[in-house]
PDB file of C-alpha atoms in Angstrom:
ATOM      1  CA  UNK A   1     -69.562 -38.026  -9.277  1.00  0.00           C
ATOM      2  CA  UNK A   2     -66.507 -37.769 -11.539  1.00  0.00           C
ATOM      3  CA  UNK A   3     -65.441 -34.416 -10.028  1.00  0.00           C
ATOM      4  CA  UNK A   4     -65.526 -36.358  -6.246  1.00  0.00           C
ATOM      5  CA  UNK A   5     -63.258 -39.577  -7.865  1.00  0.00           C
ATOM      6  CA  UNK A   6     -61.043 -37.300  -9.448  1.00  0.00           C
ATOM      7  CA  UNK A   7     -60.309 -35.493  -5.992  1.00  0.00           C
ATOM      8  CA  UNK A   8     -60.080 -38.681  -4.209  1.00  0.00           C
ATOM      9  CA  UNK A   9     -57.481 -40.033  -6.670  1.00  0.00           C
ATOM     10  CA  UNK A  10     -55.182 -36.288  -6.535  1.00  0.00           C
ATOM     11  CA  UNK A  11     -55.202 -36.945  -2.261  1.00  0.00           C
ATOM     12  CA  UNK A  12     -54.608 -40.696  -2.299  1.00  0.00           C
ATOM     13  CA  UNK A  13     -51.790 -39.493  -4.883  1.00  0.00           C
ATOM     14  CA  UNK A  14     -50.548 -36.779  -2.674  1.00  0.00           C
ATOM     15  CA  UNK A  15     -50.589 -38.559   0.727  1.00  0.00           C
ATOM     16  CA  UNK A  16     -48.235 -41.594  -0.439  1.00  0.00           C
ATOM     17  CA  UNK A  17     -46.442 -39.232  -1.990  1.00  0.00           C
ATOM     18  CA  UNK A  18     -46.213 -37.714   1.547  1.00  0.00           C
ATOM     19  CA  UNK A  19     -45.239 -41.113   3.181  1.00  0.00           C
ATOM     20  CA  UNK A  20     -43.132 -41.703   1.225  1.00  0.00           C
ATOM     21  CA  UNK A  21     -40.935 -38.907   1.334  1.00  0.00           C
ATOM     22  CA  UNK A  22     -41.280 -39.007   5.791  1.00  0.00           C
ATOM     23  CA  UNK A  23     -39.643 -42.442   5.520  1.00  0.00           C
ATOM     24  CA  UNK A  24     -36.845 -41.302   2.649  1.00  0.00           C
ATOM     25  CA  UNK A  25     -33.745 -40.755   5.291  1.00  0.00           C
ATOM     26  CA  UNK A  26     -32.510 -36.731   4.455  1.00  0.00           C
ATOM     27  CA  UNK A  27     -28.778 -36.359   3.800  1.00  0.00           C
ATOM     28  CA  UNK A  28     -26.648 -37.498   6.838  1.00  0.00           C
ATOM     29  CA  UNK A  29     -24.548 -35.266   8.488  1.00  0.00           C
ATOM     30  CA  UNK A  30     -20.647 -35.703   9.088  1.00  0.00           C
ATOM     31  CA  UNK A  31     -20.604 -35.198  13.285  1.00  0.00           C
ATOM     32  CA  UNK A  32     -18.469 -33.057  14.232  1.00  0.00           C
ATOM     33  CA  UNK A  33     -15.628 -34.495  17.317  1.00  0.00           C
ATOM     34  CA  UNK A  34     -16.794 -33.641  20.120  1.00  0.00           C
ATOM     35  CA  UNK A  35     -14.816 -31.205  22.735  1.00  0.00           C
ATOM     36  CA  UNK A  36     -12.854 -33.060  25.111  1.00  0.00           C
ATOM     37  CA  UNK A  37     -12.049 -32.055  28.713  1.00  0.00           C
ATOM     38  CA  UNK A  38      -9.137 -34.838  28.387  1.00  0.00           C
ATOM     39  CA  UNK A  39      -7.295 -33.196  25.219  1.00  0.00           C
ATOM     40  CA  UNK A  40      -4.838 -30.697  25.215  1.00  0.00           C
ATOM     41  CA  UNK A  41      -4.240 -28.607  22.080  1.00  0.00           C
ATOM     42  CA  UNK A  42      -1.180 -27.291  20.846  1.00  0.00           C
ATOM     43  CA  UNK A  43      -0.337 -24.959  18.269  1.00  0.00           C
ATOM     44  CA  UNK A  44       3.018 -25.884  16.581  1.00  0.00           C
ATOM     45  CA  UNK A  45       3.777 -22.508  15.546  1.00  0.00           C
ATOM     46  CA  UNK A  46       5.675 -20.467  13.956  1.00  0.00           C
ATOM     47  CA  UNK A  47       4.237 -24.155  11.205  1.00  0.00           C
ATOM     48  CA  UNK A  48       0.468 -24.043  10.265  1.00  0.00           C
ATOM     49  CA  UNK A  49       0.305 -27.529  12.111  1.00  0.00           C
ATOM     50  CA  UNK A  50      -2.227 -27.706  15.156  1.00  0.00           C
ATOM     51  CA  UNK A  51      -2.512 -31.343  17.375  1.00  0.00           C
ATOM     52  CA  UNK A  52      -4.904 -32.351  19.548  1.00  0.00           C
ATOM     53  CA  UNK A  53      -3.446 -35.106  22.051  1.00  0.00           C
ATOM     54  CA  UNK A  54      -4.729 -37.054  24.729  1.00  0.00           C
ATOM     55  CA  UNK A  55      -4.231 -34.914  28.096  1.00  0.00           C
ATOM     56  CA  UNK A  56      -2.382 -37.640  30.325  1.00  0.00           C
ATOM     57  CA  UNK A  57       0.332 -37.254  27.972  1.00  0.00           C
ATOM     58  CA  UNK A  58       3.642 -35.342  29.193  1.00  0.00           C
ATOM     59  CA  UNK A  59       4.914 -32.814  26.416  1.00  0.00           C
ATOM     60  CA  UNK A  60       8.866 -33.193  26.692  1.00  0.00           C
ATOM     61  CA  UNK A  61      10.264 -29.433  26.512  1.00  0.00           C
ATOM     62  CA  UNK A  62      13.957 -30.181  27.293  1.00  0.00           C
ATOM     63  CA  UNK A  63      16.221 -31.522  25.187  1.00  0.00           C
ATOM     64  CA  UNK A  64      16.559 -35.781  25.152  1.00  0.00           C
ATOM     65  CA  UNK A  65      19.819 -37.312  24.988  1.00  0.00           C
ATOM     66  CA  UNK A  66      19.987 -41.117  25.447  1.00  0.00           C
ATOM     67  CA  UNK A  67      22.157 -44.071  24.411  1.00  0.00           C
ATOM     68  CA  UNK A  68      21.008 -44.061  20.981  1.00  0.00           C
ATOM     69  CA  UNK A  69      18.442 -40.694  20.420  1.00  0.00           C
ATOM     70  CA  UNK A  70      20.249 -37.430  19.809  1.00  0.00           C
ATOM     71  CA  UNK A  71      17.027 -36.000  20.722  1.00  0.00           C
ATOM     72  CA  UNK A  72      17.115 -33.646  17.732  1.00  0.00           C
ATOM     73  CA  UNK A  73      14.424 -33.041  15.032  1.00  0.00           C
ATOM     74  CA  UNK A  74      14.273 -36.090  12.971  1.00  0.00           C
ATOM     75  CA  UNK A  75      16.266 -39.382  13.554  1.00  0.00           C
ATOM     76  CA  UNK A  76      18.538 -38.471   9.911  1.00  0.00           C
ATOM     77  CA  UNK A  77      19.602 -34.904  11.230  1.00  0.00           C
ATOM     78  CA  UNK A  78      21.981 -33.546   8.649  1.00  0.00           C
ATOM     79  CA  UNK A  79      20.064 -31.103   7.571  1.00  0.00           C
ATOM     80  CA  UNK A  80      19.152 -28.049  10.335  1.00  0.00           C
ATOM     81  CA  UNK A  81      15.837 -27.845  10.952  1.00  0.00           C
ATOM     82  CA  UNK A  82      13.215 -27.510  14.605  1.00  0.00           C
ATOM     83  CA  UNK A  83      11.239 -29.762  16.589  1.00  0.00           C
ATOM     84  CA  UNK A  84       8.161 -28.867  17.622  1.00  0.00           C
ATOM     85  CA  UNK A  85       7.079 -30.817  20.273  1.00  0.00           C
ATOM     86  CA  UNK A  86       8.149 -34.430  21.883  1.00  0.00           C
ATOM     87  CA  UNK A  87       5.089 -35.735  23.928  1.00  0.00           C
ATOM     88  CA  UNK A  88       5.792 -38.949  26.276  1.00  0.00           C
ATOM     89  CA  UNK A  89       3.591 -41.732  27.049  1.00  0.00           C
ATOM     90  CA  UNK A  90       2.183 -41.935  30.633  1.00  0.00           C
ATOM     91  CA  UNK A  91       4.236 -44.314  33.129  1.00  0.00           C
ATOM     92  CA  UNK A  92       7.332 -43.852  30.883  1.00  0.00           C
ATOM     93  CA  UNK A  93      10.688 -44.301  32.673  1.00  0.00           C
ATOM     94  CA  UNK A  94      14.561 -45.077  32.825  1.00  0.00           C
ATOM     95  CA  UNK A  95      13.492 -48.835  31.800  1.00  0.00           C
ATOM     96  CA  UNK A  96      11.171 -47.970  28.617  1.00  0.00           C
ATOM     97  CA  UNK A  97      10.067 -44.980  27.371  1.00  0.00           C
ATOM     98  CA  UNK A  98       7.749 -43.884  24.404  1.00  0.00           C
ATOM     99  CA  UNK A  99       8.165 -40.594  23.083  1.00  0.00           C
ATOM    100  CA  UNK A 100       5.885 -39.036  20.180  1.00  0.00           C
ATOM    101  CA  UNK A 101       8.372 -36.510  18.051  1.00  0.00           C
ATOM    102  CA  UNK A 102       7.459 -33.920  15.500  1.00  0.00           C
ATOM    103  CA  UNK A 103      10.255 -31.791  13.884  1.00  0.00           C
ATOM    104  CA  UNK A 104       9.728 -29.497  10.535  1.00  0.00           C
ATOM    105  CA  UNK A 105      12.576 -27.808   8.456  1.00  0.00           C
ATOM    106  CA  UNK A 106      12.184 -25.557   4.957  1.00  0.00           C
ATOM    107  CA  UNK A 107      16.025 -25.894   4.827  1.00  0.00           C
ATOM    108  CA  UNK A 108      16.687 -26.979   0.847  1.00  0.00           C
ATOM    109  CA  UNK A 109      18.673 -30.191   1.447  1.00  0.00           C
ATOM    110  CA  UNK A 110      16.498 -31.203   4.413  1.00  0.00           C
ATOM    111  CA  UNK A 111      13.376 -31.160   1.711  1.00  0.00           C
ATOM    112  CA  UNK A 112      15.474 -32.532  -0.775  1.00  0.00           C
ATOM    113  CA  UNK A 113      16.055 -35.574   1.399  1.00  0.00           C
ATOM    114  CA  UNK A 114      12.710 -35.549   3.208  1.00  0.00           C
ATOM    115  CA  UNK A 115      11.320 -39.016   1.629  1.00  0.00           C
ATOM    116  CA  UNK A 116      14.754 -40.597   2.011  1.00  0.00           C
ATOM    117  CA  UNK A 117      15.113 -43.152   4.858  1.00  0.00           C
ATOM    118  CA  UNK A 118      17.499 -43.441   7.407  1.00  0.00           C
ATOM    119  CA  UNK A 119      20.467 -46.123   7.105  1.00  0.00           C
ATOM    120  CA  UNK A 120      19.279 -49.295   7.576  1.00  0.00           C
ATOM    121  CA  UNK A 121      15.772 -48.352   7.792  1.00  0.00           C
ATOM    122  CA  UNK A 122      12.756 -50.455   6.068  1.00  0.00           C
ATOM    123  CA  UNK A 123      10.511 -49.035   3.935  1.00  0.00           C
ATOM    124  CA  UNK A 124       7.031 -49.145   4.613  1.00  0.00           C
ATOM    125  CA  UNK A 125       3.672 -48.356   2.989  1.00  0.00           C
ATOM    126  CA  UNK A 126       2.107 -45.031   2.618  1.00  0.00           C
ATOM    127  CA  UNK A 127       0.287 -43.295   5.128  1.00  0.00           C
ATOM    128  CA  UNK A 128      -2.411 -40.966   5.595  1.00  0.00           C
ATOM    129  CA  UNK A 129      -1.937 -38.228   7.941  1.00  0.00           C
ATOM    130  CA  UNK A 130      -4.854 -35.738   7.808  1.00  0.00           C
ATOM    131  CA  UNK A 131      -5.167 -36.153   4.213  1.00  0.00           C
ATOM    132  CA  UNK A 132      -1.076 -35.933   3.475  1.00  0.00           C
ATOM    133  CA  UNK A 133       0.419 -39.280   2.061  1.00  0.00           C
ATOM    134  CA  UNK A 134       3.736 -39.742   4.251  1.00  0.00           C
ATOM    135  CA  UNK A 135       6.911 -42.343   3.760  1.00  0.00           C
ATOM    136  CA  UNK A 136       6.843 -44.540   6.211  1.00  0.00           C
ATOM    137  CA  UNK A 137       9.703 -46.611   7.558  1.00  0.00           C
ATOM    138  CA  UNK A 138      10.645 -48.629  10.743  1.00  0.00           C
ATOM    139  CA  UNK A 139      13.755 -48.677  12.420  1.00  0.00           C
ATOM    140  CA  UNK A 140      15.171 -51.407  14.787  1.00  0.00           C
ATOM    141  CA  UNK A 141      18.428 -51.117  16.831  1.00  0.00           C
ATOM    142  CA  UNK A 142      20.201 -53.043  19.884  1.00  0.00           C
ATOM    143  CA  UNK A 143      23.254 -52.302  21.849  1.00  0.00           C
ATOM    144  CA  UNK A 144      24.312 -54.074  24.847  1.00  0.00           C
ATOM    145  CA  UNK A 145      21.453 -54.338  27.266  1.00  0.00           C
ATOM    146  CA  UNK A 146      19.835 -51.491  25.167  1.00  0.00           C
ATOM    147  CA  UNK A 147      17.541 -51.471  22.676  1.00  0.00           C
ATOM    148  CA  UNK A 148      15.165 -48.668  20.317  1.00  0.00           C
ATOM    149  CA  UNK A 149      12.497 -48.802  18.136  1.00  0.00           C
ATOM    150  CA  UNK A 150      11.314 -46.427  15.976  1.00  0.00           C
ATOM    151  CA  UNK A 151       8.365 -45.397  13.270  1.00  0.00           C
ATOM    152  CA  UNK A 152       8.780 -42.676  11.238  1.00  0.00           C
ATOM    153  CA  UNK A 153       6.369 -40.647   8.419  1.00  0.00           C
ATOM    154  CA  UNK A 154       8.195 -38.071   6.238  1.00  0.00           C
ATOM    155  CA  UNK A 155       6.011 -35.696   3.737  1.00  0.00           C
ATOM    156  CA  UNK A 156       6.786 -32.078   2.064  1.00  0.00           C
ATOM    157  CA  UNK A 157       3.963 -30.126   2.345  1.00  0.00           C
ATOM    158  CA  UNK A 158       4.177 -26.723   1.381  1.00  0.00           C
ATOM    159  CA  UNK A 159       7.910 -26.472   0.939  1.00  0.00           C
ATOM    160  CA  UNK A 160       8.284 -27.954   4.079  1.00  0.00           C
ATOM    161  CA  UNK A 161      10.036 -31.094   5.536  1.00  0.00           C
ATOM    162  CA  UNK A 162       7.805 -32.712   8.066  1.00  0.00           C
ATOM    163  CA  UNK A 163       9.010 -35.194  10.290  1.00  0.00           C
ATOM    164  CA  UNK A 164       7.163 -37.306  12.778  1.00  0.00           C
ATOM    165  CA  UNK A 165       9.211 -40.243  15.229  1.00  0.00           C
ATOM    166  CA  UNK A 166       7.533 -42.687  17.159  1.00  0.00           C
ATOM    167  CA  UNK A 167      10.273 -43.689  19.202  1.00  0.00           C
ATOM    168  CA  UNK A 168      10.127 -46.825  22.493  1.00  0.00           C
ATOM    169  CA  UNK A 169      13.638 -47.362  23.651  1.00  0.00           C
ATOM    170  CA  UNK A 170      15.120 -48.789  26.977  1.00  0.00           C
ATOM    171  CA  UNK A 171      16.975 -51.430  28.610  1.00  0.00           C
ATOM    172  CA  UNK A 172      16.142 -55.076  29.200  1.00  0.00           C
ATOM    173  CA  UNK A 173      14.365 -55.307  32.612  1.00  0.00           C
ATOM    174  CA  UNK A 174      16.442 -58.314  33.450  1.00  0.00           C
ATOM    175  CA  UNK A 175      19.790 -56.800  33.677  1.00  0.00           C
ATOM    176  CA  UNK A 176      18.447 -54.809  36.790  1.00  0.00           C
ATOM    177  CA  UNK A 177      19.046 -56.371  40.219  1.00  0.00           C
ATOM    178  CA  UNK A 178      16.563 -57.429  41.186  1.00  0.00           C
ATOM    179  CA  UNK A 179      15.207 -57.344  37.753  1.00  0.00           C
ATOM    180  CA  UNK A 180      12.690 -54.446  36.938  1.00  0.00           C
ATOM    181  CA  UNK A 181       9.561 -54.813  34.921  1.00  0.00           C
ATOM    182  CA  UNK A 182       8.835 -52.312  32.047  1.00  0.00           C
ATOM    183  CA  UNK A 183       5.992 -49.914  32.672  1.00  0.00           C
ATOM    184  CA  UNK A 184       4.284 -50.650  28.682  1.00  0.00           C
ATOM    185  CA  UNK A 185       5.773 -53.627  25.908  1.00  0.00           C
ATOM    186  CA  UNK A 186       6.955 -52.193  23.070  1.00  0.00           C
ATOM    187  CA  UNK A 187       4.049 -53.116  20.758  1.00  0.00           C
ATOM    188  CA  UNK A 188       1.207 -51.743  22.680  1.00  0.00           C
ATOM    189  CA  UNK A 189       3.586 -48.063  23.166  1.00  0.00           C
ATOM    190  CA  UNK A 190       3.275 -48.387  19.782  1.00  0.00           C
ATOM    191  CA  UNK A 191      -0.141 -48.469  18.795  1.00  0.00           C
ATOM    192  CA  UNK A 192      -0.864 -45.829  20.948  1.00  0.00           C
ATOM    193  CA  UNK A 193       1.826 -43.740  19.763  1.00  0.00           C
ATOM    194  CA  UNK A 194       0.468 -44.182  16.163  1.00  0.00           C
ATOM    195  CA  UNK A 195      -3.091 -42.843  18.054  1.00  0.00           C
ATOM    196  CA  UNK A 196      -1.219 -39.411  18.467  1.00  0.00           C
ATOM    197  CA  UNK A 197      -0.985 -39.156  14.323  1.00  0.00           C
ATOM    198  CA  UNK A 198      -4.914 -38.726  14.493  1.00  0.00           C
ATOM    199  CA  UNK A 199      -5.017 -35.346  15.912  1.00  0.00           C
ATOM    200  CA  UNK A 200      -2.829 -33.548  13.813  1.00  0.00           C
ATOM    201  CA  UNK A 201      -4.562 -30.853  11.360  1.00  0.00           C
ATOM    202  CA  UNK A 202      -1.837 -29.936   8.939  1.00  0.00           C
ATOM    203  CA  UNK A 203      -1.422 -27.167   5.988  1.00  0.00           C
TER     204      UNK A 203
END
């Protein structure tokens, strides 16, 4: 009679301890992003810098020149160094355009300089780019009927100066006649400008 309590007390034991460990949630698992038929990847060589970017965006491969862009690798070019890749937002025109700009230089006084803002520009707070803190700044200007607006992160990683410009410029719609209506404001090319910063992998 003991012998039969004894085993009925060792599988009572053993089945809660059973339940109990169905109903203890295992370790979760980080997903992984999912492929998208709507990205387009790029490989920023000869940098160790990859980006995934939405497709409907229009990589700019010639040279930009405007009223106030020199369309060169960072907004503060005195140093040399290369951009990789300008990307425009959908719908962007002669009125108001958003452009996504990533340049890179190892030159000595452009990494001396990296985490220096432009002339007049304001400081911002640090940002996270793929695990990379970044100086941020802002940068407004206005000239005649024009006007430009720019974000920009600076970081040396690696020995390595890089530089990423979210620039919206144009000209007031109202000076057109008849007057023209911008295809995005500037705050909403923005924020999905600042989108773009998600899919870079960097060193």
């Amino acid at each position: 009679m003991k012998r039969i309590f004894i085993a009925t007390t060792i599988l009572a034991t053993l089945g809660a301890a059973i339940s109990l460990a169905a109903c203890t949630p295992g370790p979760r698992e980080t997903p992984s992003i999912p492929a998208n038929e709507d990205t387009t990847n790029y490989t920023l060589a000869p940098y160790p810098v990859t980006l995934r970017a939405d497709a409907s965006l229009e990589r700019v491969t010639a040279p930009q020149s405007d009223y106030f862009d020199t369309g060169s690798w960072q907004i503060a070019d005195e140093a040399s160094g290369e951009r990789l890749i300008t990307l425009a937002l959908p719908g962007s025109n002669d009125v108001t355009t958003a452009h996504w700009r990533m340049g890179a230089s190892r030159d000595v006084d452009a990494i001396s300089n990296c985490l220096t803002p432009p002339p007049n520009a304001h400081s911002q707070p640090t940002a996270r780019i793929d695990g990379h803190d970044f100086q941020a700044f802002t940068l407004d200007d206005a000239g005649m009927s024009h006007f430009q607006q720019i974000t920009g992160y600076r970081a040396v990683i690696d020995d390595t100066c890089y530089a990423i410009d979210l620039i919206v410029n144009g000209t007031r719609g109202e000076v057109y006649d008849p007057p023209r209506k911008p295809p995005f404001s500037p705050n909403h090319a923005m924020q999905r400008l600042r989108g773009i910063n998600d899919g870079l992998s960097l060193p």
